[in-house]
Short mmCIF file of C-alpha atoms in Angstrom, two decimals:
data_model
loop_
_atom_site.label_atom_id
_atom_site.label_comp_id
_atom_site.label_asym_id
_atom_site.label_seq_id
_atom_site.Cartn_x
_atom_site.Cartn_y
_atom_site.Cartn_z
CA MET A 1 -8.70 -47.30 0.92
CA THR A 2 -5.88 -46.40 -1.20
CA LEU A 3 -5.21 -44.04 -4.02
CA ILE A 4 -1.86 -44.89 -5.21
CA HIS A 5 -1.72 -47.43 -8.31
CA GLU A 6 2.31 -47.45 -8.37
CA GLU A 7 4.11 -49.88 -5.67
CA GLN A 8 7.43 -47.97 -5.89
CA LEU A 9 7.90 -44.27 -7.25
CA LYS A 10 10.28 -43.04 -10.02
CA ASN A 11 12.49 -40.00 -10.53
CA PHE A 12 11.11 -37.65 -12.87
CA ILE A 13 14.06 -36.58 -15.11
CA ASP A 14 14.14 -34.86 -18.52
CA GLY A 15 10.87 -35.62 -19.04
CA LYS A 16 10.71 -39.71 -18.37
CA TRP A 17 10.01 -41.71 -15.09
CA GLU A 18 13.32 -43.40 -13.98
CA GLU A 19 14.25 -45.87 -11.97
CA PRO A 20 17.28 -44.81 -9.58
CA SER A 21 20.61 -45.60 -10.52
CA SER A 22 21.05 -47.19 -7.04
CA GLY A 23 18.18 -49.76 -7.24
CA LYS A 24 17.36 -48.81 -3.55
CA ALA A 25 13.96 -47.55 -1.98
CA THR A 26 11.85 -47.06 1.24
CA ALA A 27 8.81 -47.49 2.47
CA VAL A 28 6.17 -44.46 2.68
CA ILE A 29 4.26 -44.97 5.93
CA ASN A 30 0.56 -43.47 6.27
CA PRO A 31 1.36 -42.10 10.15
CA ALA A 32 -2.49 -42.54 11.13
CA THR A 33 -2.42 -46.25 10.23
CA SER A 34 1.20 -47.44 9.95
CA GLU A 35 0.22 -48.88 6.52
CA THR A 36 2.30 -48.94 3.55
CA LEU A 37 1.48 -46.65 0.82
CA VAL A 38 4.35 -46.55 -1.69
CA ASN A 39 7.99 -47.16 -2.13
CA VAL A 40 10.17 -44.35 -2.52
CA PRO A 41 13.41 -44.22 -4.36
CA LEU A 42 16.74 -43.37 -2.65
CA SER A 43 18.65 -42.07 -5.54
CA ALA A 44 22.33 -41.67 -5.81
CA ALA A 45 24.49 -38.99 -6.77
CA SER A 46 24.40 -39.75 -10.42
CA ASP A 47 20.60 -39.43 -10.25
CA VAL A 48 21.15 -35.75 -9.11
CA GLU A 49 23.99 -35.20 -11.65
CA LYS A 50 21.61 -36.42 -14.63
CA ALA A 51 19.10 -34.52 -13.37
CA THR A 52 20.98 -31.38 -13.49
CA SER A 53 22.44 -32.01 -16.69
CA ALA A 54 18.82 -32.08 -18.07
CA ALA A 55 18.13 -29.02 -16.38
CA LYS A 56 20.87 -27.12 -17.57
CA LYS A 57 20.23 -27.93 -21.33
CA ALA A 58 16.36 -27.24 -20.95
CA GLN A 59 16.68 -23.83 -19.24
CA LYS A 60 18.61 -22.36 -22.01
CA SER A 61 15.45 -22.78 -24.36
CA TRP A 62 13.10 -22.33 -21.61
CA ALA A 63 14.49 -19.00 -20.71
CA LEU A 64 14.06 -17.48 -24.16
CA VAL A 65 10.46 -18.22 -23.94
CA PRO A 66 8.42 -14.96 -23.41
CA ALA A 67 7.64 -15.06 -19.71
CA PRO A 68 3.98 -14.67 -20.23
CA GLN A 69 3.95 -17.77 -22.07
CA ARG A 70 5.78 -19.47 -19.35
CA ALA A 71 3.41 -18.23 -17.19
CA GLU A 72 0.54 -19.87 -19.22
CA VAL A 73 2.05 -23.09 -17.99
CA LEU A 74 1.30 -22.07 -14.28
CA TYR A 75 -2.15 -21.20 -15.62
CA ARG A 76 -2.90 -24.47 -16.54
CA VAL A 77 -1.11 -26.31 -13.17
CA GLY A 78 -3.40 -24.37 -11.15
CA SER A 79 -6.44 -25.25 -13.16
CA ILE A 80 -5.78 -28.72 -13.00
CA MET A 81 -4.81 -28.81 -9.02
CA LYS A 82 -8.43 -27.16 -8.61
CA GLU A 83 -9.87 -29.83 -10.78
CA ARG A 84 -7.94 -32.46 -8.72
CA LYS A 85 -8.15 -30.83 -5.16
CA GLU A 86 -9.97 -33.38 -3.10
CA ARG A 87 -8.17 -36.39 -4.74
CA LEU A 88 -4.74 -34.30 -3.84
CA SER A 89 -6.00 -33.49 -0.24
CA GLN A 90 -6.92 -37.07 0.70
CA LEU A 91 -3.42 -38.17 -0.76
CA LEU A 92 -1.82 -35.39 1.26
CA THR A 93 -3.69 -36.67 4.31
CA MET A 94 -2.65 -40.15 3.81
CA GLU A 95 0.95 -39.52 3.57
CA ASN A 96 1.39 -36.79 5.97
CA GLY A 97 -1.33 -37.17 8.51
CA LYS A 98 -2.64 -33.72 8.81
CA VAL A 99 -6.57 -33.57 8.99
CA ILE A 100 -8.42 -33.38 5.85
CA GLU A 101 -9.58 -29.85 6.62
CA GLU A 102 -5.84 -28.67 6.70
CA ALA A 103 -4.65 -30.77 3.66
CA ARG A 104 -7.45 -29.09 1.69
CA GLY A 105 -6.01 -25.55 2.89
CA GLU A 106 -2.79 -26.62 1.87
CA VAL A 107 -3.75 -27.72 -1.75
CA GLN A 108 -5.60 -24.62 -2.09
CA GLU A 109 -2.63 -22.73 -1.47
CA GLY A 110 -0.56 -24.32 -4.00
CA ILE A 111 -3.28 -23.42 -6.43
CA ASP A 112 -3.67 -19.76 -5.34
CA MET A 113 0.49 -19.84 -5.77
CA ALA A 114 -0.12 -20.81 -9.38
CA PHE A 115 -2.24 -18.22 -9.99
CA TYR A 116 -0.57 -15.50 -8.39
CA MET A 117 3.09 -16.50 -9.92
CA ALA A 118 1.60 -16.66 -13.30
CA GLY A 119 0.58 -13.23 -12.81
CA GLU A 120 4.19 -12.06 -12.65
CA GLY A 121 4.93 -13.34 -15.98
CA ARG A 122 3.16 -10.44 -17.12
CA ARG A 123 5.26 -8.15 -14.50
CA LEU A 124 8.78 -9.45 -13.70
CA PHE A 125 9.20 -5.55 -13.30
CA GLY A 126 12.55 -3.89 -13.48
CA GLN A 127 13.28 -0.34 -13.14
CA THR A 128 14.42 2.61 -15.53
CA THR A 129 16.19 5.25 -14.17
CA PRO A 130 17.55 8.65 -15.63
CA SER A 131 21.31 8.51 -16.82
CA GLU A 132 23.98 11.08 -15.38
CA LEU A 133 24.97 11.33 -18.98
CA LYS A 134 23.08 12.77 -22.30
CA ASP A 135 21.23 10.80 -24.87
CA LYS A 136 21.77 7.58 -22.41
CA PHE A 137 19.17 5.13 -21.26
CA ALA A 138 19.60 3.17 -18.02
CA MET A 139 17.42 0.48 -16.61
CA SER A 140 17.80 -2.86 -14.58
CA VAL A 141 15.93 -6.21 -15.57
CA ARG A 142 15.78 -9.38 -13.82
CA ALA A 143 17.56 -12.36 -15.32
CA PRO A 144 17.07 -16.18 -14.42
CA VAL A 145 19.72 -17.63 -12.34
CA GLY A 146 19.93 -20.90 -14.23
CA VAL A 147 19.69 -24.39 -12.52
CA VAL A 148 17.76 -23.74 -8.97
CA GLY A 149 17.73 -26.71 -6.54
CA ILE A 150 14.64 -26.97 -3.85
CA ILE A 151 14.77 -29.07 -0.96
CA THR A 152 11.37 -29.19 0.83
CA PRO A 153 9.98 -30.77 3.84
CA TRP A 154 7.59 -33.24 4.85
CA ASN A 155 5.05 -30.85 6.73
CA PHE A 156 3.71 -28.91 3.93
CA PRO A 157 4.91 -31.19 1.03
CA ILE A 158 2.68 -29.24 -1.69
CA ALA A 159 2.56 -25.74 -0.42
CA ILE A 160 6.35 -25.09 -0.03
CA ALA A 161 7.13 -26.73 -3.09
CA THR A 162 5.02 -24.23 -5.00
CA TRP A 163 6.32 -21.32 -3.17
CA LYS A 164 9.46 -22.39 -4.44
CA SER A 165 9.21 -24.25 -7.96
CA PHE A 166 6.38 -21.80 -9.41
CA PRO A 167 8.57 -18.31 -9.22
CA ALA A 168 11.54 -20.39 -10.01
CA ILE A 169 9.93 -21.45 -13.38
CA VAL A 170 7.92 -18.49 -14.07
CA ALA A 171 11.50 -16.61 -13.87
CA GLY A 172 13.04 -18.62 -16.38
CA ASN A 173 14.99 -21.05 -14.53
CA ALA A 174 14.91 -25.04 -14.28
CA VAL A 175 14.40 -26.95 -11.44
CA VAL A 176 15.87 -29.93 -9.52
CA TRP A 177 13.74 -30.77 -6.65
CA LYS A 178 14.46 -33.23 -3.73
CA PRO A 179 11.15 -34.11 -1.99
CA ALA A 180 11.03 -35.43 1.76
CA THR A 181 11.14 -39.00 1.82
CA GLU A 182 8.34 -39.33 4.20
CA THR A 183 5.93 -37.49 1.48
CA PRO A 184 7.08 -38.15 -1.67
CA ILE A 185 3.36 -38.54 -3.37
CA MET A 186 2.46 -34.67 -3.43
CA ALA A 187 5.86 -34.44 -5.46
CA TYR A 188 4.79 -37.32 -7.79
CA GLU A 189 1.30 -35.75 -8.33
CA LEU A 190 2.85 -32.05 -9.01
CA ALA A 191 5.31 -33.55 -11.55
CA LYS A 192 2.59 -35.36 -13.27
CA ILE A 193 0.65 -32.07 -13.55
CA PHE A 194 3.42 -29.90 -14.78
CA GLU A 195 3.93 -32.70 -17.54
CA GLU A 196 0.26 -32.96 -18.67
CA ALA A 197 0.28 -28.90 -18.42
CA GLY A 198 2.86 -28.78 -21.03
CA LEU A 199 5.99 -27.82 -19.38
CA PRO A 200 8.84 -28.62 -21.39
CA LYS A 201 10.73 -31.95 -20.72
CA GLY A 202 13.60 -31.03 -18.26
CA VAL A 203 12.78 -27.92 -16.67
CA ILE A 204 11.36 -29.96 -13.64
CA ASN A 205 13.50 -32.90 -12.58
CA VAL A 206 12.21 -34.67 -9.21
CA VAL A 207 15.01 -37.05 -7.64
CA PHE A 208 13.82 -38.57 -4.60
CA GLY A 209 16.24 -39.83 -1.91
CA SER A 210 18.08 -38.71 1.38
CA GLY A 211 19.21 -35.40 2.35
CA SER A 212 22.76 -36.82 2.80
CA THR A 213 22.75 -38.54 -0.68
CA VAL A 214 20.54 -36.30 -3.02
CA GLY A 215 20.91 -33.12 -0.75
CA GLU A 216 24.50 -33.35 -0.86
CA ALA A 217 25.07 -34.15 -4.60
CA MET A 218 22.76 -30.68 -5.09
CA ILE A 219 25.21 -28.93 -3.20
CA GLU A 220 28.10 -30.17 -4.91
CA GLN A 221 26.86 -29.79 -8.66
CA ASP A 222 28.59 -26.54 -10.04
CA ASP A 223 25.44 -25.94 -12.38
CA ILE A 224 23.00 -25.49 -9.58
CA ARG A 225 23.33 -22.07 -8.53
CA VAL A 226 20.56 -21.62 -6.08
CA ILE A 227 19.73 -23.90 -3.29
CA SER A 228 16.33 -23.05 -1.78
CA PHE A 229 15.84 -25.11 1.59
CA THR A 230 13.11 -25.65 4.38
CA GLY A 231 13.95 -27.43 7.46
CA SER A 232 15.93 -27.86 10.39
CA ASN A 233 18.14 -25.37 11.49
CA GLU A 234 21.34 -27.45 12.04
CA VAL A 235 20.89 -28.89 8.36
CA GLY A 236 20.32 -25.28 7.27
CA ARG A 237 23.45 -23.86 8.71
CA GLY A 238 25.41 -26.99 7.23
CA ILE A 239 23.73 -26.00 3.51
CA ALA A 240 24.66 -22.41 4.26
CA ALA A 241 28.41 -23.14 4.82
CA LYS A 242 28.97 -25.45 1.96
CA CYS A 243 27.13 -23.01 -0.41
CA GLY A 244 29.04 -20.49 0.56
CA GLN A 245 32.29 -22.18 -0.19
CA ARG A 246 31.04 -22.65 -3.54
CA LEU A 247 29.52 -19.31 -4.05
CA LYS A 248 26.28 -20.37 -4.38
CA LYS A 249 22.98 -18.43 -3.59
CA VAL A 250 20.90 -19.85 -0.67
CA SER A 251 17.96 -19.36 0.79
CA LEU A 252 16.97 -20.86 4.25
CA GLU A 253 13.75 -21.19 5.90
CA MET A 254 14.66 -23.01 9.51
CA GLY A 255 11.78 -22.79 11.60
CA GLY A 256 10.70 -21.23 14.49
CA LYS A 257 9.78 -21.09 18.48
CA ASN A 258 6.67 -18.98 18.24
CA GLY A 259 5.00 -17.01 20.79
CA VAL A 260 1.44 -15.46 21.49
CA ILE A 261 1.19 -12.69 23.95
CA VAL A 262 -2.24 -12.44 25.93
CA MET A 263 -2.64 -9.18 27.55
CA ASP A 264 -4.89 -8.40 30.59
CA ASP A 265 -7.54 -6.78 28.46
CA ALA A 266 -7.34 -9.61 25.68
CA ASP A 267 -10.68 -11.11 24.51
CA LEU A 268 -9.70 -14.25 26.17
CA SER A 269 -12.41 -16.71 23.91
CA LEU A 270 -10.52 -15.36 20.54
CA ALA A 271 -6.93 -15.87 22.29
CA VAL A 272 -8.28 -19.51 23.26
CA GLU A 273 -9.15 -20.20 19.47
CA GLY A 274 -6.14 -18.87 18.18
CA ILE A 275 -3.92 -20.67 20.57
CA LEU A 276 -5.68 -23.98 19.87
CA TRP A 277 -5.22 -23.62 16.12
CA SER A 278 -1.73 -22.34 16.05
CA ALA A 279 -0.71 -25.09 18.79
CA TYR A 280 -2.58 -27.97 17.64
CA GLY A 281 -3.04 -27.91 14.08
CA THR A 282 -0.99 -30.18 11.94
CA SER A 283 -0.06 -31.58 15.63
CA GLY A 284 2.35 -28.88 16.06
CA GLN A 285 4.43 -29.79 13.25
CA ARG A 286 4.57 -26.76 11.64
CA CYS A 287 7.37 -23.88 11.67
CA THR A 288 4.74 -21.21 12.60
CA ALA A 289 3.51 -23.26 15.39
CA CYS A 290 2.41 -21.31 18.53
CA SER A 291 4.66 -23.43 21.23
CA ARG A 292 4.89 -20.46 24.11
CA VAL A 293 2.20 -18.41 25.72
CA MET A 294 3.05 -15.14 27.39
CA VAL A 295 0.09 -14.61 29.40
CA HIS A 296 -0.52 -11.65 31.69
CA GLU A 297 -0.58 -12.72 35.29
CA LYS A 298 -4.01 -11.10 35.77
CA VAL A 299 -5.76 -13.36 33.52
CA LYS A 300 -3.29 -16.30 33.50
CA ASP A 301 -5.51 -18.89 35.76
CA GLU A 302 -8.59 -18.53 33.63
CA LEU A 303 -6.55 -18.61 30.22
CA GLU A 304 -5.41 -21.94 31.67
CA GLU A 305 -9.03 -23.27 32.88
CA ARG A 306 -10.35 -22.22 29.40
CA LEU A 307 -7.65 -24.19 27.17
CA GLN A 308 -7.74 -27.15 29.29
CA ARG A 309 -11.61 -27.28 28.68
CA GLU A 310 -11.22 -26.81 25.16
CA ILE A 311 -7.85 -29.26 24.76
CA ALA A 312 -9.96 -31.90 26.16
CA LYS A 313 -12.68 -31.52 23.31
CA LEU A 314 -9.96 -31.70 20.64
CA SER A 315 -10.88 -35.10 18.80
CA ILE A 316 -7.64 -37.13 17.75
CA GLY A 317 -7.22 -39.66 15.26
CA ASN A 318 -7.04 -40.24 11.35
CA GLY A 319 -7.18 -37.05 9.47
CA LEU A 320 -9.35 -38.64 6.69
CA ASP A 321 -12.35 -38.40 9.34
CA GLU A 322 -13.91 -35.02 9.02
CA SER A 323 -14.69 -35.04 12.77
CA ILE A 324 -11.31 -35.15 13.65
CA LYS A 325 -9.17 -31.89 14.45
CA VAL A 326 -5.43 -33.69 15.43
CA GLY A 327 -4.07 -35.91 13.42
CA PRO A 328 -0.59 -37.86 14.04
CA ILE A 329 3.17 -37.02 14.48
CA ILE A 330 4.73 -37.86 11.05
CA ASN A 331 6.86 -41.00 12.37
CA ARG A 332 7.95 -42.95 15.23
CA ALA A 333 11.17 -40.80 15.50
CA GLY A 334 9.26 -37.36 15.74
CA LEU A 335 6.88 -39.19 18.31
CA GLU A 336 10.11 -40.21 20.69
CA LYS A 337 11.26 -36.71 20.41
CA VAL A 338 8.51 -35.02 21.56
CA LYS A 339 8.01 -37.39 24.52
CA SER A 340 11.52 -36.54 25.58
CA TYR A 341 10.69 -33.04 25.88
CA ILE A 342 7.56 -33.85 28.57
CA SER A 343 10.42 -35.36 30.74
CA VAL A 344 12.55 -32.23 30.39
CA GLY A 345 9.65 -29.73 31.18
CA LYS A 346 9.22 -31.84 34.31
CA GLU A 347 12.74 -32.11 35.31
CA GLU A 348 13.00 -28.28 34.85
CA GLY A 349 9.97 -27.50 37.25
CA ALA A 350 7.16 -26.65 34.61
CA LYS A 351 3.74 -27.68 35.79
CA LEU A 352 1.91 -30.40 33.37
CA LEU A 353 -1.79 -29.34 33.21
CA THR A 354 -2.69 -31.91 30.58
CA GLY A 355 -1.33 -34.47 27.93
CA GLY A 356 2.45 -35.25 27.96
CA TYR A 357 1.88 -38.84 26.80
CA ILE A 358 1.65 -41.06 23.53
CA MET A 359 -1.78 -42.28 22.65
CA GLU A 360 -1.66 -46.19 22.54
CA ASN A 361 -4.72 -47.41 23.32
CA GLY A 362 -7.99 -48.36 20.70
CA ASP A 363 -7.24 -47.10 17.14
CA HIS A 364 -4.47 -44.91 18.35
CA LYS A 365 -2.22 -47.42 18.80
CA LYS A 366 -2.29 -47.99 15.02
CA GLY A 367 -0.46 -44.97 14.33
CA ASN A 368 1.72 -42.40 15.92
CA TYR A 369 -0.68 -40.22 18.27
CA PHE A 370 0.65 -37.82 21.29
CA ALA A 371 -1.87 -36.15 23.50
CA PRO A 372 -2.22 -32.36 23.09
CA THR A 373 -0.12 -30.99 25.87
CA LEU A 374 0.12 -28.04 28.42
CA PHE A 375 2.56 -26.73 30.62
CA THR A 376 2.10 -23.76 32.75
CA ASP A 377 4.49 -21.79 35.31
CA VAL A 378 7.16 -22.31 32.50
CA LYS A 379 10.42 -20.09 32.71
CA PRO A 380 11.78 -18.19 29.60
CA ASP A 381 14.98 -20.06 30.04
CA MET A 382 13.72 -23.46 30.23
CA ARG A 383 14.48 -25.67 27.53
CA ILE A 384 10.95 -26.09 26.47
CA ALA A 385 10.50 -22.71 26.26
CA GLN A 386 13.82 -22.06 23.98
CA GLU A 387 14.06 -25.49 21.62
CA GLU A 388 11.54 -26.38 18.85
CA ILE A 389 10.11 -29.11 19.84
CA PHE A 390 7.63 -29.63 16.78
CA GLY A 391 4.88 -31.21 18.33
CA PRO A 392 1.94 -30.50 20.11
CA VAL A 393 3.27 -29.10 23.14
CA VAL A 394 2.72 -25.28 24.59
CA SER A 395 4.36 -23.67 27.49
CA LEU A 396 2.34 -20.75 29.41
CA ILE A 397 4.64 -17.84 30.86
CA PRO A 398 3.55 -15.86 33.32
CA VAL A 399 4.43 -11.97 32.78
CA LYS A 400 3.56 -8.99 34.33
CA SER A 401 3.91 -6.22 31.49
CA PHE A 402 3.82 -5.90 27.86
CA GLU A 403 7.46 -4.98 27.97
CA GLU A 404 8.19 -8.26 29.79
CA ALA A 405 6.10 -10.54 27.07
CA VAL A 406 7.93 -8.62 24.45
CA GLU A 407 11.44 -9.26 25.77
CA ILE A 408 10.65 -13.11 26.47
CA ASN A 409 9.28 -13.42 22.91
CA ASN A 410 12.38 -11.94 21.56
CA GLY A 411 14.96 -14.07 23.78
CA VAL A 412 14.95 -16.90 21.47
CA GLU A 413 17.01 -18.13 18.83
CA PHE A 414 14.54 -18.29 16.15
CA GLY A 415 12.30 -15.21 14.75
CA LEU A 416 9.66 -16.59 12.58
CA SER A 417 6.00 -15.45 13.82
CA SER A 418 4.68 -14.02 17.01
CA SER A 419 1.16 -12.54 17.64
CA ILE A 420 -0.56 -10.67 20.35
CA PHE A 421 -3.94 -10.26 21.87
CA THR A 422 -5.16 -7.10 22.89
CA GLN A 423 -7.50 -4.45 22.91
CA ASN A 424 -5.04 -1.59 23.05
CA VAL A 425 -4.20 -0.16 19.98
CA ASN A 426 -0.93 1.58 21.47
CA GLN A 427 0.33 -1.74 22.13
CA VAL A 428 -0.44 -3.11 19.04
CA PHE A 429 1.78 -0.65 17.27
CA ALA A 430 4.42 -0.94 19.46
CA ALA A 431 4.47 -4.89 19.14
CA GLN A 432 4.16 -4.66 15.37
CA ARG A 433 7.58 -2.35 15.84
CA ASP A 434 9.35 -4.40 18.69
CA LEU A 435 8.60 -7.97 18.04
CA ASP A 436 11.76 -9.40 16.40
CA THR A 437 10.10 -11.85 13.87
CA GLY A 438 9.20 -12.02 10.22
CA ILE A 439 5.58 -12.08 10.50
CA VAL A 440 3.53 -10.61 13.29
CA TYR A 441 -0.16 -11.20 13.98
CA VAL A 442 -2.73 -9.19 15.96
CA ASN A 443 -5.66 -10.83 17.32
CA ALA A 444 -4.75 -13.93 15.77
CA GLY A 445 -2.64 -17.03 16.27
CA THR A 446 1.07 -17.56 14.79
CA THR A 447 -0.04 -19.11 11.96
CA GLY A 448 -2.02 -18.43 8.50
CA ALA A 449 0.05 -16.88 6.09
CA GLU A 450 -1.35 -15.75 2.99
CA ILE A 451 0.64 -16.13 -0.32
CA HIS A 452 0.78 -12.65 -1.70
CA LEU A 453 3.09 -11.65 1.50
CA PRO A 454 6.81 -12.68 2.22
CA PHE A 455 7.17 -15.51 4.48
CA GLY A 456 10.31 -15.96 6.56
CA GLY A 457 12.10 -14.84 9.47
CA THR A 458 14.80 -13.28 11.33
CA LYS A 459 17.95 -14.58 13.51
CA GLY A 460 18.00 -18.43 13.67
CA THR A 461 14.66 -18.89 11.36
CA GLY A 462 16.70 -17.91 8.26
CA ASN A 463 18.96 -15.91 6.31
CA GLY A 464 17.09 -13.03 5.04
CA HIS A 465 15.48 -14.29 2.10
CA ARG A 466 11.69 -14.94 1.98
CA ASP A 467 9.25 -17.40 0.23
CA SER A 468 6.25 -16.34 -1.21
CA GLY A 469 4.98 -12.85 -2.48
CA VAL A 470 6.73 -11.37 -5.01
CA VAL A 471 10.05 -10.73 -3.23
CA ALA A 472 10.53 -14.69 -3.93
CA LEU A 473 11.52 -13.91 -7.17
CA ASP A 474 14.52 -12.18 -5.57
CA VAL A 475 15.98 -15.91 -4.74
CA PHE A 476 15.45 -17.06 -8.34
CA THR A 477 16.56 -14.25 -10.23
CA GLU A 478 19.83 -11.99 -10.60
CA TRP A 479 19.54 -8.11 -11.26
CA LYS A 480 21.03 -7.12 -14.69
CA ALA A 481 22.21 -3.14 -14.84
CA VAL A 482 21.43 -2.24 -18.54
CA TYR A 483 23.05 0.92 -20.42
CA VAL A 484 21.94 2.06 -23.89
CA ASP A 485 24.13 4.97 -25.41
CA PHE A 486 22.52 6.65 -28.33
CA SER A 487 24.62 9.65 -28.33
CA GLY A 488 27.02 8.25 -30.85
CA LYS A 489 29.91 9.26 -28.96
CA LEU A 490 32.18 7.57 -26.08
CA GLN A 491 30.52 8.84 -22.89
CA ARG A 492 32.26 8.07 -19.46
CA ALA A 493 30.17 8.02 -16.34
CA GLN A 494 31.61 10.22 -13.47
CA ILE A 495 34.00 11.84 -15.62
CA ASP A 496 32.14 13.46 -18.68
CA VAL A 497 29.38 15.06 -16.53
CA GLU A 498 28.82 18.38 -17.37
#
């Protein structure tokens, strides 16, 4: 079954669907079945230039539309997404591989973001403040940056796209968007929805292609004043350096090495549920995935036994099947990367309890499946406890105390998400304070962010900006200070103060 009618997608530039100037394309593969779904353009730099020119032209008039009217477009986008939720979810599962239950959750996240950011059209609050001089009014307001470039990953192709595009658009910007080549169908569908919702042509432009060509061209375009990127640390650092040279604003979200702390007084049944969902949901291909568990030595053996029992029950296969709990890895390269870390873990002396292999029998041989994996007796400095694997691999690290667990949690390059399972209220509040991550969960796993809170992290996870929540507007707006002197005479701040 397929829901795709086009054999090859086209770029969406200035309200038109256009062939890439390169004439090149590549296949989009269903990771569950290895079937080709559609072909996606591999665009050239000239396509980016054309999209940027269209965005710059459209942004000038779009910024003059009152923000509540701009918001009405997002309300319509959200309504259309809601009507098409099941179809979008199935398409998402087909191109990404995540199970249908998770796909529905991701689409719902996009719907929620549409309505949330539409509400900002009647806020976009600035500030008023007293002036130090008589008969003078002072305020600050948000102003759009202009043209925004967004680069989105394959693991959350609709949710992250909405985190970035919706606040940018409601704030009065125009967008040039490079989706991941592995998951372009969600971008195609969202562009069609924007078109149907009445977004003026040129306000959003979609250019498909590789990061090395399309992404680089976006950075080089002087008229793109912001780059918002979600992806690997290595690529993000390169983007930051190049944007810095051009004085572009840049927002980076670059993954995590997320830890769950399980204390000796924890509800182990709840902890097991939280670990399973955080570690093996989306086959571990989340930036918020749990990949480390710091477990108190008093409950280590019991937690190991419980986890192994529950892992054995996980059904693995094509995510369109409602009974499946773990889907495939996105592609063969990802599969081989996960496999390589199994050898690394063994060589370093970690004990493999379960999993650790590519699943190649029966229906699994058609796709990219990796068995949910659990290591134990892992030391904090081992590579499997330090590096982002981006697959269904968890390392159990025994600890003697809460303080040791927090120290180990913080002893990695990343700082996105962390969690603690405990009944001790004092440790709960200490954990909230001491865990060096942008997100902290108590008696829950490391994943499950809500759209009205800021999303992002510390250290190697990002550069201080946040997706989601009202603070996302900070990336796509500039603060403008406005002074209105109605005294009828020249007044000089700091000088003519009585």
